[in-house]
Amino acid sequence: MSVNSSEKLTVIALAAGKGTRMKSPLPKVLHPVAGRPMIEKVIQASKGAGAAEVRVIVGHGQNLVRQVVEPMGVACYVQEEQLGTAHAVRCAKPETIEGDVVIMNGDHPLIEASDIKDFVRHFRDEKCDLAVVTAVIKTPGEFGRIVRHRGELAAIVEAKDASVETLKIKEINTGIYVVKGSVLAEYLPKISNNNSKKEFYITDLISLCISDKLRVQAIQSTPKVAVGVNNQVELAKATRLLFKRKAMRLMEEGVLMIDPRTVYVEESVEIGAGTVLYPNVFIRGRSKVGSFTVIESNSFISDSEIGDSVQVRGGSYLEQTKLHNKVSVGPYARLRPETEIFEEAHVGNFVEMKKVKFGKKSKAGHLTYLGDAEIGEEVNVGCGTITCNYAADRKKYKTKIGNRVFVGSDTQFVAPIEVGDDAIIGSGSTITKNVPAKALAVARGKQFVKENYAVKATEQEVAETESK
Ligand code: UD1
Ligand code: MG
């Protein structure tokens, strides 16, 4: 049991650096990891761990960073010049913080609330003044090295300042620290920039506190916590790990995957048990998928709601679409925003819909465009049907089709237009006037037939050739 677990917790997240090694115009912490800016992950984890306050240090691209973090209810503190990680922490005004502080880099998107809780619990149980979270990894590369004397933590040495011997150390600094607010406020001003980069390093806090005989500990964690993002390769690696984590969780909850390595489901997505995901499926944003649904390969689903026992066949592209139970769409269906397909309806291959309500048990099997339309129940939309919704006045108009209407193939509805229940539209019609219920409407050029025309034409050609 922790002694002073009621102590207030504040998280300081460092996000002012330029991220030079990303070689990208976007501030580093805004790069998306599995669909969300990495700083968002850090803030979510902090809040989940019970932080009463999160202070984000911003600098490079601060206007953009603020747009993402401020709506999450955190306070931004500006670091005008990037003079190092200790200087960044000073910008958070630690002298105004009561209780314990967790300091984290904004570029560690794999951190979870449970990790932070564990570190703080350890720190409090051990009555520490300062703790640094470490990990043992195979290729320590540019990480700061944890130097120990007779097993006891002694200092952190940055890779750039390390000797060949020190570089061989595999225990590294994850960049996560837990410290008493009062200790932080007292020791930060004592840090100098006497190093190869002429920067104020937060890591120097360790040796300073140790020489003053404060209680300083290393909390050894897992390599996962050490996954930071400094370049595009590390960004892709972190993204892969987050997708993998989500896939594992979904499988634990009963979602079936043929090859989880190629399933890309963002953290925010919910999927019911018994649903099957084929390889190369991408589901993002605020999407929800029910149970016993099948989503086939190369489908892309964004901010959509999909019910139970739905079939999304290969190559379908869904945005802000709602599919009710037992619907089947695709292969190769394109469903654009504000489309809603009701129970047991079928949308087949090469069908595009935008702002459409498509009624129960209705069918649009092939090669069709429906836009700004309301289609009733049990309607049959023949192949090649088009709603001409965009008029010469550059406005969009609606097509309304009643229940049980039969639309012959290759029909155009020139909107605004209404078709009553049980009507029949003859194939190849260009419908420009409303069609009443139960009526038959045919609007196409009359067929012209001239008997033996082809034979005569051929005889004439032969005669002409012979006379030459
Ligand atoms: C830092 C640690 C290193 C550790 C590693 C873990 C220091 C000196 N080194 O190195 O020991 O192994 O993290 O990933 O702390 N930032 C600012 N203002 C600045 C400088 C940096 O806000 O003036 C922010 C950056 O935006 C970033 C974080 O601090 O989010 C870390 O900076 P970065 O340059 O990535 O440090 P590392 O070289 O990774
Ligand atoms: Mg870093």
Short mmCIF file of C-alpha atoms and ligand atoms in Angstrom, two decimals:
data_model
loop_
_atom_site.label_atom_id
_atom_site.label_comp_id
_atom_site.label_asym_id
_atom_site.label_seq_id
_atom_site.Cartn_x
_atom_site.Cartn_y
_atom_site.Cartn_z
CA MET A 1 0.00 0.00 0.00
CA SER A 2 1.43 3.38 -0.93
CA VAL A 3 2.01 5.77 1.93
CA ASN A 4 0.90 9.06 0.46
CA SER A 5 -1.15 7.96 -2.54
CA SER A 6 -3.47 10.91 -1.98
CA GLU A 7 -0.57 13.16 -3.03
CA LYS A 8 -1.33 15.27 -6.09
CA LEU A 9 0.22 14.13 -9.37
CA THR A 10 1.28 16.50 -12.15
CA VAL A 11 2.68 15.40 -15.49
CA ILE A 12 5.08 17.59 -17.45
CA ALA A 13 5.26 16.50 -21.10
CA LEU A 14 8.10 17.88 -23.20
CA ALA A 15 7.02 18.80 -26.70
CA ALA A 16 8.97 21.91 -27.67
CA GLY A 17 11.73 20.30 -29.72
CA LYS A 18 11.88 20.65 -33.47
CA GLY A 19 12.38 17.01 -34.21
CA THR A 20 15.13 17.76 -36.73
CA ARG A 21 15.71 14.07 -37.38
CA MET A 22 12.09 13.65 -38.58
CA LYS A 23 13.02 15.78 -41.66
CA SER A 24 9.37 16.83 -41.79
CA PRO A 25 7.66 20.25 -41.61
CA LEU A 26 5.18 18.93 -39.03
CA PRO A 27 6.18 19.38 -35.34
CA LYS A 28 7.46 15.98 -34.19
CA VAL A 29 4.83 15.34 -31.50
CA LEU A 30 2.01 15.86 -34.01
CA HIS A 31 3.11 13.01 -36.23
CA PRO A 32 0.38 10.39 -36.15
CA VAL A 33 1.04 7.03 -34.58
CA ALA A 34 -1.66 4.55 -35.61
CA GLY A 35 -3.87 7.47 -36.59
CA ARG A 36 -3.51 9.88 -33.67
CA PRO A 37 -0.87 12.56 -32.92
CA MET A 38 1.72 11.03 -30.57
CA ILE A 39 1.36 13.81 -27.98
CA GLU A 40 -2.32 12.86 -27.65
CA LYS A 41 -1.31 9.35 -26.57
CA VAL A 42 1.00 10.78 -23.91
CA ILE A 43 -1.71 13.08 -22.55
CA GLN A 44 -4.31 10.29 -22.53
CA ALA A 45 -1.96 8.02 -20.61
CA SER A 46 -1.22 10.81 -18.10
CA LYS A 47 -4.89 11.47 -17.46
CA GLY A 48 -5.63 7.77 -17.24
CA ALA A 49 -2.97 7.50 -14.55
CA GLY A 50 -4.81 10.07 -12.47
CA ALA A 51 -2.74 13.19 -13.16
CA ALA A 52 -4.61 16.16 -11.73
CA GLU A 53 -2.74 18.44 -14.09
CA VAL A 54 -0.81 18.03 -17.34
CA ARG A 55 1.59 20.76 -18.38
CA VAL A 56 2.79 20.55 -21.98
CA ILE A 57 5.95 22.39 -22.97
CA VAL A 58 5.52 23.83 -26.44
CA GLY A 59 7.94 25.72 -28.68
CA HIS A 60 8.50 24.67 -32.26
CA GLY A 61 5.23 24.81 -34.20
CA GLN A 62 3.45 25.74 -30.98
CA ASN A 63 0.36 27.11 -32.75
CA LEU A 64 -0.23 23.72 -34.33
CA VAL A 65 0.59 21.78 -31.15
CA ARG A 66 -1.80 23.95 -29.10
CA GLN A 67 -4.66 23.17 -31.51
CA VAL A 68 -4.28 19.50 -30.67
CA VAL A 69 -3.50 19.60 -26.95
CA GLU A 70 -5.54 22.51 -25.58
CA PRO A 71 -8.92 20.94 -26.41
CA MET A 72 -7.76 18.03 -24.23
CA GLY A 73 -7.82 20.36 -21.24
CA VAL A 74 -4.09 20.68 -20.67
CA ALA A 75 -2.06 23.83 -20.06
CA CYS A 76 0.69 24.86 -22.45
CA TYR A 77 3.93 26.46 -21.27
CA VAL A 78 6.16 28.07 -23.86
CA GLN A 79 9.87 27.36 -24.23
CA GLU A 80 10.97 30.13 -26.59
CA GLU A 81 14.43 28.73 -27.26
CA GLN A 82 15.21 25.03 -27.12
CA LEU A 83 18.09 25.03 -24.67
CA GLY A 84 17.65 21.43 -23.55
CA THR A 85 15.33 19.16 -21.59
CA ALA A 86 16.10 20.69 -18.16
CA HIS A 87 15.46 24.15 -19.52
CA ALA A 88 12.17 22.86 -20.97
CA VAL A 89 11.07 21.56 -17.54
CA ARG A 90 11.94 24.90 -15.94
CA CYS A 91 9.50 26.56 -18.35
CA ALA A 92 6.71 24.54 -16.66
CA LYS A 93 7.26 26.62 -13.48
CA PRO A 94 7.91 23.65 -11.15
CA GLU A 95 8.03 26.02 -8.17
CA THR A 96 4.25 26.27 -8.52
CA ILE A 97 3.71 22.50 -8.35
CA GLU A 98 2.69 20.70 -5.19
CA GLY A 99 2.99 16.94 -4.80
CA ASP A 100 4.71 14.54 -7.18
CA VAL A 101 5.71 15.17 -10.76
CA VAL A 102 6.14 12.80 -13.69
CA ILE A 103 8.31 14.18 -16.46
CA MET A 104 7.96 12.55 -19.84
CA ASN A 105 9.06 13.13 -23.39
CA GLY A 106 6.22 13.88 -25.76
CA ASP A 107 7.70 11.47 -28.28
CA HIS A 108 7.01 8.21 -26.40
CA PRO A 109 3.62 7.21 -27.78
CA LEU A 110 3.58 3.62 -26.50
CA ILE A 111 3.32 4.65 -22.86
CA GLU A 112 0.09 3.55 -21.16
CA ALA A 113 -1.74 4.78 -18.07
CA SER A 114 -0.95 1.54 -16.24
CA ASP A 115 2.80 2.08 -16.81
CA ILE A 116 2.69 5.57 -15.28
CA LYS A 117 0.63 4.29 -12.34
CA ASP A 118 3.22 1.54 -11.70
CA PHE A 119 6.13 4.03 -11.71
CA VAL A 120 4.37 6.42 -9.33
CA ARG A 121 3.36 3.58 -6.99
CA HIS A 122 6.97 2.35 -6.87
CA PHE A 123 8.27 5.88 -6.27
CA ARG A 124 5.84 6.43 -3.39
CA ASP A 125 6.24 2.97 -1.84
CA GLU A 126 10.04 3.35 -1.85
CA LYS A 127 9.76 6.89 -0.46
CA CYS A 128 11.98 8.20 -3.25
CA ASP A 129 12.88 11.81 -3.91
CA LEU A 130 13.64 11.06 -7.54
CA ALA A 131 13.30 8.00 -9.77
CA VAL A 132 14.26 7.40 -13.38
CA VAL A 133 12.61 4.74 -15.49
CA THR A 134 15.14 2.56 -17.30
CA ALA A 135 15.04 -0.39 -19.69
CA VAL A 136 17.56 -2.88 -20.95
CA ILE A 137 17.58 -2.99 -24.73
CA LYS A 138 19.64 -4.76 -27.38
CA THR A 139 20.64 -1.71 -29.43
CA PRO A 140 20.89 1.29 -27.09
CA GLY A 141 21.92 3.63 -29.96
CA GLU A 142 21.37 7.29 -29.03
CA PHE A 143 19.72 6.70 -25.65
CA GLY A 144 21.30 8.11 -22.50
CA ARG A 145 23.19 5.32 -20.65
CA ILE A 146 22.50 4.36 -17.03
CA VAL A 147 25.80 4.31 -15.19
CA ARG A 148 25.89 2.28 -11.96
CA HIS A 149 28.58 1.97 -9.24
CA ARG A 150 28.48 -1.38 -7.45
CA GLY A 151 24.97 -1.87 -8.78
CA GLU A 152 23.73 1.47 -7.44
CA LEU A 153 22.51 4.18 -9.82
CA ALA A 154 25.20 6.84 -10.23
CA ALA A 155 24.48 8.97 -13.31
CA ILE A 156 22.97 9.19 -16.78
CA VAL A 157 25.44 9.86 -19.55
CA GLU A 158 24.17 11.03 -22.94
CA ALA A 159 25.39 8.96 -25.89
CA LYS A 160 27.06 12.02 -27.44
CA ASP A 161 29.10 12.58 -24.26
CA ALA A 162 29.82 8.92 -23.52
CA SER A 163 33.13 7.05 -23.71
CA VAL A 164 33.43 3.88 -25.78
CA GLU A 165 33.11 1.84 -22.57
CA THR A 166 29.96 3.68 -21.43
CA LEU A 167 28.39 3.24 -24.86
CA LYS A 168 28.50 -0.54 -24.30
CA ILE A 169 25.96 -0.23 -21.45
CA LYS A 170 22.61 -1.67 -22.47
CA GLU A 171 20.55 -0.16 -19.67
CA ILE A 172 19.14 3.12 -20.96
CA ASN A 173 17.17 6.16 -19.83
CA THR A 174 13.59 6.01 -21.12
CA GLY A 175 13.21 9.75 -20.49
CA ILE A 176 10.55 9.21 -17.81
CA TYR A 177 11.18 10.53 -14.30
CA VAL A 178 9.15 10.73 -11.10
CA VAL A 179 10.23 13.45 -8.70
CA LYS A 180 8.94 15.42 -5.75
CA GLY A 181 7.84 18.87 -6.91
CA SER A 182 9.93 20.51 -4.18
CA VAL A 183 13.07 18.59 -5.23
CA LEU A 184 12.55 19.53 -8.85
CA ALA A 185 12.16 23.23 -8.02
CA GLU A 186 15.31 23.17 -5.87
CA TYR A 187 17.64 21.25 -8.18
CA LEU A 188 16.66 22.43 -11.68
CA PRO A 189 18.48 25.77 -11.33
CA LYS A 190 21.66 23.90 -10.38
CA ILE A 191 21.91 22.12 -13.75
CA SER A 192 24.57 23.54 -16.07
CA ASN A 193 25.03 23.21 -19.83
CA ASN A 194 28.57 21.94 -19.59
CA ASN A 195 28.34 19.21 -22.26
CA SER A 196 28.96 18.56 -25.96
CA LYS A 197 25.59 20.00 -27.04
CA LYS A 198 25.79 23.01 -24.68
CA GLU A 199 22.28 22.11 -23.52
CA PHE A 200 20.72 21.91 -20.06
CA TYR A 201 20.09 18.19 -19.59
CA ILE A 202 17.33 16.99 -17.24
CA THR A 203 19.38 13.82 -16.86
CA ASP A 204 21.90 15.75 -14.72
CA LEU A 205 19.26 15.84 -11.99
CA ILE A 206 20.23 12.28 -11.13
CA SER A 207 23.89 12.88 -10.23
CA LEU A 208 23.08 16.18 -8.48
CA CYS A 209 20.50 14.54 -6.21
CA ILE A 210 22.72 11.52 -5.58
CA SER A 211 25.64 13.70 -4.43
CA ASP A 212 23.30 15.43 -1.98
CA LYS A 213 22.35 11.97 -0.62
CA LEU A 214 18.73 12.20 -1.68
CA ARG A 215 16.86 8.95 -2.22
CA VAL A 216 17.25 8.30 -5.98
CA GLN A 217 16.30 5.05 -7.67
CA ALA A 218 16.19 3.46 -11.10
CA ILE A 219 12.90 1.74 -11.90
CA GLN A 220 13.68 -0.92 -14.47
CA SER A 221 10.80 -1.30 -16.91
CA THR A 222 10.24 -3.03 -20.25
CA PRO A 223 11.75 -2.05 -23.62
CA LYS A 224 8.24 -1.09 -24.79
CA VAL A 225 8.36 1.98 -22.56
CA ALA A 226 11.61 2.99 -24.23
CA VAL A 227 10.12 3.17 -27.72
CA GLY A 228 10.64 6.81 -28.62
CA VAL A 229 10.25 8.47 -31.98
CA ASN A 230 13.11 10.51 -33.34
CA ASN A 231 12.92 9.70 -37.06
CA GLN A 232 10.54 8.28 -39.65
CA VAL A 233 11.80 4.71 -39.19
CA GLU A 234 11.04 4.86 -35.45
CA LEU A 235 7.65 6.43 -36.22
CA ALA A 236 6.73 3.52 -38.49
CA LYS A 237 7.96 1.06 -35.85
CA ALA A 238 5.84 2.68 -33.12
CA THR A 239 2.82 2.67 -35.44
CA ARG A 240 3.30 -1.03 -36.17
CA LEU A 241 3.54 -1.81 -32.45
CA LEU A 242 0.36 0.10 -31.64
CA PHE A 243 -1.60 -1.66 -34.39
CA LYS A 244 -0.27 -4.96 -33.14
CA ARG A 245 -1.31 -4.15 -29.57
CA LYS A 246 -4.84 -3.29 -30.73
CA ALA A 247 -5.08 -6.47 -32.83
CA MET A 248 -4.03 -8.58 -29.84
CA ARG A 249 -6.67 -6.95 -27.62
CA LEU A 250 -9.38 -7.47 -30.21
CA MET A 251 -8.47 -11.14 -30.54
CA GLU A 252 -8.63 -11.50 -26.76
CA GLU A 253 -12.18 -10.14 -27.03
CA GLY A 254 -13.13 -12.73 -29.65
CA VAL A 255 -12.48 -10.97 -32.95
CA LEU A 256 -11.17 -13.36 -35.63
CA MET A 257 -8.25 -12.42 -37.83
CA ILE A 258 -6.76 -14.43 -40.65
CA ASP A 259 -3.45 -12.57 -40.39
CA PRO A 260 -3.27 -10.06 -37.50
CA ARG A 261 0.03 -8.68 -38.81
CA THR A 262 -1.84 -7.02 -41.66
CA VAL A 263 -4.88 -5.75 -39.78
CA TYR A 264 -4.87 -2.00 -39.07
CA VAL A 265 -7.49 -1.04 -36.52
CA GLU A 266 -7.10 2.24 -34.67
CA GLU A 267 -7.33 2.31 -30.90
CA SER A 268 -10.67 4.17 -30.88
CA VAL A 269 -12.48 1.48 -32.90
CA GLU A 270 -14.85 -1.04 -31.28
CA ILE A 271 -15.48 -4.47 -32.80
CA GLY A 272 -17.85 -7.17 -31.55
CA ALA A 273 -16.98 -10.81 -30.88
CA GLY A 274 -17.28 -13.25 -33.75
CA THR A 275 -16.48 -10.69 -36.42
CA VAL A 276 -13.87 -11.76 -38.98
CA LEU A 277 -11.25 -9.41 -40.38
CA TYR A 278 -9.43 -10.50 -43.53
CA PRO A 279 -5.84 -9.42 -44.25
CA ASN A 280 -5.22 -5.78 -45.18
CA VAL A 281 -8.26 -4.29 -43.55
CA PHE A 282 -7.99 -0.70 -42.28
CA ILE A 283 -10.56 0.61 -39.79
CA ARG A 284 -10.16 4.05 -38.37
CA GLY A 285 -11.58 6.89 -36.29
CA ARG A 286 -14.90 6.56 -34.51
CA SER A 287 -15.88 3.35 -36.25
CA LYS A 288 -17.96 0.66 -34.56
CA VAL A 289 -18.45 -2.83 -35.91
CA GLY A 290 -20.95 -5.33 -34.52
CA SER A 291 -20.73 -9.10 -34.10
CA PHE A 292 -20.53 -11.87 -36.71
CA THR A 293 -19.71 -9.40 -39.43
CA VAL A 294 -17.16 -10.20 -42.13
CA ILE A 295 -14.84 -7.55 -43.50
CA GLU A 296 -12.85 -8.72 -46.49
CA SER A 297 -9.44 -7.67 -47.76
CA ASN A 298 -8.51 -4.17 -48.84
CA SER A 299 -11.54 -2.55 -47.27
CA PHE A 300 -11.03 0.93 -45.80
CA ILE A 301 -13.54 2.00 -43.18
CA SER A 302 -13.50 5.44 -41.59
CA ASP A 303 -15.85 6.86 -38.91
CA SER A 304 -18.55 4.34 -39.82
CA GLU A 305 -21.04 2.26 -37.91
CA ILE A 306 -21.51 -1.32 -39.04
CA GLY A 307 -24.08 -3.64 -37.50
CA ASP A 308 -24.20 -7.39 -36.85
CA SER A 309 -23.91 -10.07 -39.54
CA VAL A 310 -22.90 -7.57 -42.19
CA GLN A 311 -20.77 -8.53 -45.21
CA VAL A 312 -18.27 -5.92 -46.36
CA ARG A 313 -16.71 -7.53 -49.38
CA GLY A 314 -13.22 -6.87 -50.71
CA GLY A 315 -12.02 -3.47 -51.81
CA SER A 316 -14.88 -1.46 -50.33
CA TYR A 317 -14.35 2.13 -49.15
CA LEU A 318 -16.66 3.48 -46.45
CA GLU A 319 -16.66 6.96 -44.91
CA GLN A 320 -19.20 8.14 -42.31
CA THR A 321 -21.55 5.41 -43.39
CA LYS A 322 -24.02 3.41 -41.36
CA LEU A 323 -24.75 -0.19 -42.29
CA HIS A 324 -27.62 -1.84 -40.41
CA ASN A 325 -27.69 -5.55 -39.56
CA LYS A 326 -27.44 -8.15 -42.34
CA VAL A 327 -26.48 -5.65 -45.03
CA SER A 328 -24.04 -6.72 -47.72
CA VAL A 329 -21.84 -4.30 -49.63
CA GLY A 330 -19.17 -4.70 -52.27
CA PRO A 331 -16.90 -5.96 -53.59
CA TYR A 332 -15.69 -2.51 -54.61
CA ALA A 333 -18.47 -0.41 -53.12
CA ARG A 334 -17.76 3.25 -52.43
CA LEU A 335 -19.99 4.64 -49.70
CA ARG A 336 -19.45 8.33 -49.01
CA PRO A 337 -20.50 10.44 -46.00
CA GLU A 338 -24.06 10.45 -44.67
CA THR A 339 -25.04 7.20 -46.32
CA GLU A 340 -27.25 4.80 -44.40
CA ILE A 341 -28.08 1.32 -45.65
CA PHE A 342 -30.97 -0.38 -43.85
CA GLU A 343 -31.42 -4.04 -42.84
CA GLU A 344 -30.78 -6.75 -45.39
CA ALA A 345 -30.15 -4.33 -48.23
CA HIS A 346 -27.53 -5.18 -50.84
CA VAL A 347 -25.09 -2.79 -52.49
CA GLY A 348 -23.01 -4.56 -55.10
CA ASN A 349 -19.87 -3.98 -57.09
CA PHE A 350 -18.87 -0.57 -58.44
CA VAL A 351 -21.72 1.23 -56.73
CA GLU A 352 -21.12 4.70 -55.34
CA MET A 353 -23.47 6.36 -52.89
CA LYS A 354 -23.37 9.77 -51.22
CA LYS A 355 -25.96 11.13 -48.75
CA VAL A 356 -28.30 8.25 -49.44
CA LYS A 357 -30.88 6.47 -47.33
CA PHE A 358 -31.23 3.04 -48.87
CA GLY A 359 -34.25 1.14 -47.54
CA LYS A 360 -34.62 -2.37 -46.10
CA LYS A 361 -34.08 -5.24 -48.54
CA SER A 362 -33.42 -2.88 -51.43
CA LYS A 363 -30.79 -3.83 -53.99
CA ALA A 364 -28.36 -1.90 -56.17
CA GLY A 365 -26.29 -4.73 -57.54
CA HIS A 366 -23.97 -3.15 -60.07
CA LEU A 367 -22.40 -0.03 -61.56
CA THR A 368 -24.60 2.67 -60.10
CA TYR A 369 -24.30 6.21 -58.71
CA LEU A 370 -26.84 7.38 -56.18
CA GLY A 371 -26.34 10.80 -54.59
CA ASP A 372 -28.68 12.92 -52.42
CA ALA A 373 -31.32 10.22 -52.61
CA GLU A 374 -33.93 8.54 -50.47
CA ILE A 375 -34.72 5.04 -51.64
CA GLY A 376 -37.60 3.11 -50.06
CA GLU A 377 -37.80 -0.56 -49.08
CA GLU A 378 -37.49 -3.53 -51.43
CA VAL A 379 -36.52 -1.34 -54.34
CA ASN A 380 -34.61 -2.89 -57.21
CA VAL A 381 -32.12 -0.47 -58.72
CA GLY A 382 -30.97 -1.81 -62.08
CA CYS A 383 -27.41 -1.80 -63.34
CA GLY A 384 -26.08 1.55 -64.48
CA THR A 385 -28.67 3.71 -62.72
CA ILE A 386 -27.60 7.30 -62.09
CA THR A 387 -29.10 10.11 -60.04
CA CYS A 388 -28.29 13.35 -61.85
CA ASN A 389 -28.19 15.39 -58.65
CA TYR A 390 -25.99 18.26 -59.76
CA ALA A 391 -27.81 20.81 -61.88
CA ALA A 392 -26.60 23.58 -64.19
CA ASP A 393 -27.30 26.11 -61.41
CA ARG A 394 -24.55 24.29 -59.46
CA LYS A 395 -26.92 23.14 -56.74
CA LYS A 396 -27.59 19.60 -55.56
CA TYR A 397 -31.12 18.20 -55.87
CA LYS A 398 -32.83 15.21 -54.31
CA THR A 399 -34.19 12.02 -55.76
CA LYS A 400 -36.95 10.29 -53.81
CA ILE A 401 -38.00 6.78 -54.70
CA GLY A 402 -40.88 4.99 -52.94
CA ASN A 403 -41.17 1.41 -51.73
CA ARG A 404 -41.02 -1.62 -54.06
CA VAL A 405 -40.13 0.48 -57.12
CA PHE A 406 -38.51 -1.41 -59.98
CA VAL A 407 -35.87 0.65 -61.75
CA GLY A 408 -34.78 -0.83 -65.09
CA SER A 409 -31.11 -0.79 -66.02
CA ASP A 410 -29.44 2.31 -67.37
CA THR A 411 -31.92 4.79 -65.93
CA GLN A 412 -31.13 8.41 -65.14
CA PHE A 413 -33.13 10.35 -62.59
CA VAL A 414 -32.80 14.06 -63.27
CA ALA A 415 -33.33 15.59 -59.83
CA PRO A 416 -35.35 17.01 -58.20
CA ILE A 417 -37.58 14.05 -58.85
CA GLU A 418 -40.02 11.77 -57.02
CA VAL A 419 -41.19 8.27 -57.86
CA GLY A 420 -44.22 6.83 -56.03
CA ASP A 421 -44.51 3.37 -54.44
CA ASP A 422 -44.71 0.29 -56.70
CA ALA A 423 -43.85 2.23 -59.86
CA ILE A 424 -41.87 0.65 -62.71
CA ILE A 425 -39.26 2.50 -64.71
CA GLY A 426 -38.41 1.06 -68.13
CA SER A 427 -34.74 0.43 -68.92
CA GLY A 428 -32.76 3.21 -70.50
CA SER A 429 -35.13 5.93 -69.32
CA THR A 430 -34.14 9.49 -68.59
CA ILE A 431 -36.73 10.43 -65.99
CA THR A 432 -37.35 14.16 -65.82
CA LYS A 433 -40.92 14.22 -64.48
CA ASN A 434 -42.33 12.77 -61.26
CA VAL A 435 -43.76 9.26 -61.59
CA PRO A 436 -46.95 8.51 -59.63
CA ALA A 437 -47.38 5.37 -57.52
CA LYS A 438 -48.00 2.11 -59.44
CA ALA A 439 -47.31 3.79 -62.82
CA LEU A 440 -45.02 2.61 -65.60
CA ALA A 441 -42.68 5.28 -66.93
CA VAL A 442 -40.61 4.85 -70.06
CA ALA A 443 -38.59 7.76 -71.39
CA ARG A 444 -36.29 6.72 -74.22
CA GLY A 445 -36.02 7.20 -77.96
CA LYS A 446 -38.32 4.95 -79.98
CA GLN A 447 -36.61 2.04 -81.72
CA PHE A 448 -36.38 2.47 -85.48
CA VAL A 449 -36.24 -0.71 -87.57
CA LYS A 450 -35.75 -0.84 -91.36
CA GLU A 451 -36.13 -4.36 -92.67
CA ASN A 452 -33.32 -5.72 -94.88
CA TYR A 453 -31.51 -2.40 -94.74
CA ALA A 454 -28.16 -4.04 -94.03
CA VAL A 455 -28.51 -6.52 -96.93
CA LYS A 456 -29.37 -3.79 -99.42
CA ALA A 457 -26.51 -1.62 -98.26
CA THR A 458 -24.08 -4.50 -98.77
CA GLU A 459 -25.43 -5.26 -102.30
CA GLN A 460 -24.98 -1.63 -103.26
CA GLU A 461 -21.40 -1.61 -101.99
CA VAL A 462 -20.59 -4.72 -104.04
CA ALA A 463 -22.10 -3.22 -107.20
CA GLU A 464 -20.10 -0.01 -106.74
CA THR A 465 -16.81 -1.91 -106.27
CA GLU A 466 -17.41 -4.06 -109.38
CA SER A 467 -18.15 -1.05 -111.61
CA LYS A 468 -14.75 0.53 -110.78
C1 UD1 B 1 16.42 12.23 -24.17
C2 UD1 B 1 17.35 12.03 -22.95
C3 UD1 B 1 18.00 10.66 -23.06
C4 UD1 B 1 16.94 9.58 -23.16
C5 UD1 B 1 15.98 9.90 -24.32
C6 UD1 B 1 14.81 8.95 -24.29
C7 UD1 B 1 18.14 14.22 -22.27
C8 UD1 B 1 19.28 15.16 -22.25
N1 UD1 B 1 18.33 13.07 -22.89
O1 UD1 B 1 17.24 12.24 -25.33
O2 UD1 B 1 18.82 10.42 -21.92
O3 UD1 B 1 17.56 8.33 -23.34
O4 UD1 B 1 15.46 11.22 -24.20
O5 UD1 B 1 14.03 9.14 -25.44
O6 UD1 B 1 17.12 14.54 -21.70
N2 UD1 B 1 12.57 18.98 -25.78
C9 UD1 B 1 12.07 20.21 -25.42
N3 UD1 B 1 12.92 21.26 -25.32
C10 UD1 B 1 14.26 21.15 -25.55
C11 UD1 B 1 14.77 19.88 -25.89
C12 UD1 B 1 13.90 18.82 -26.00
O7 UD1 B 1 10.88 20.36 -25.21
O8 UD1 B 1 14.96 22.16 -25.41
C13 UD1 B 1 11.64 17.85 -25.88
C14 UD1 B 1 11.54 17.25 -27.27
O9 UD1 B 1 10.49 17.84 -28.00
C15 UD1 B 1 11.25 15.77 -26.98
C16 UD1 B 1 11.90 15.54 -25.64
O10 UD1 B 1 12.12 16.82 -25.05
O11 UD1 B 1 9.86 15.50 -26.88
C17 UD1 B 1 13.22 14.81 -25.74
O12 UD1 B 1 14.08 15.51 -26.59
P1 UD1 B 1 14.99 14.73 -27.61
O13 UD1 B 1 15.80 15.73 -28.35
O14 UD1 B 1 14.22 13.77 -28.41
O15 UD1 B 1 15.96 13.97 -26.58
P2 UD1 B 1 16.73 12.63 -26.84
O16 UD1 B 1 17.92 12.92 -27.66
O17 UD1 B 1 15.77 11.62 -27.33
MG MG B 2 13.80 11.64 -28.18
#
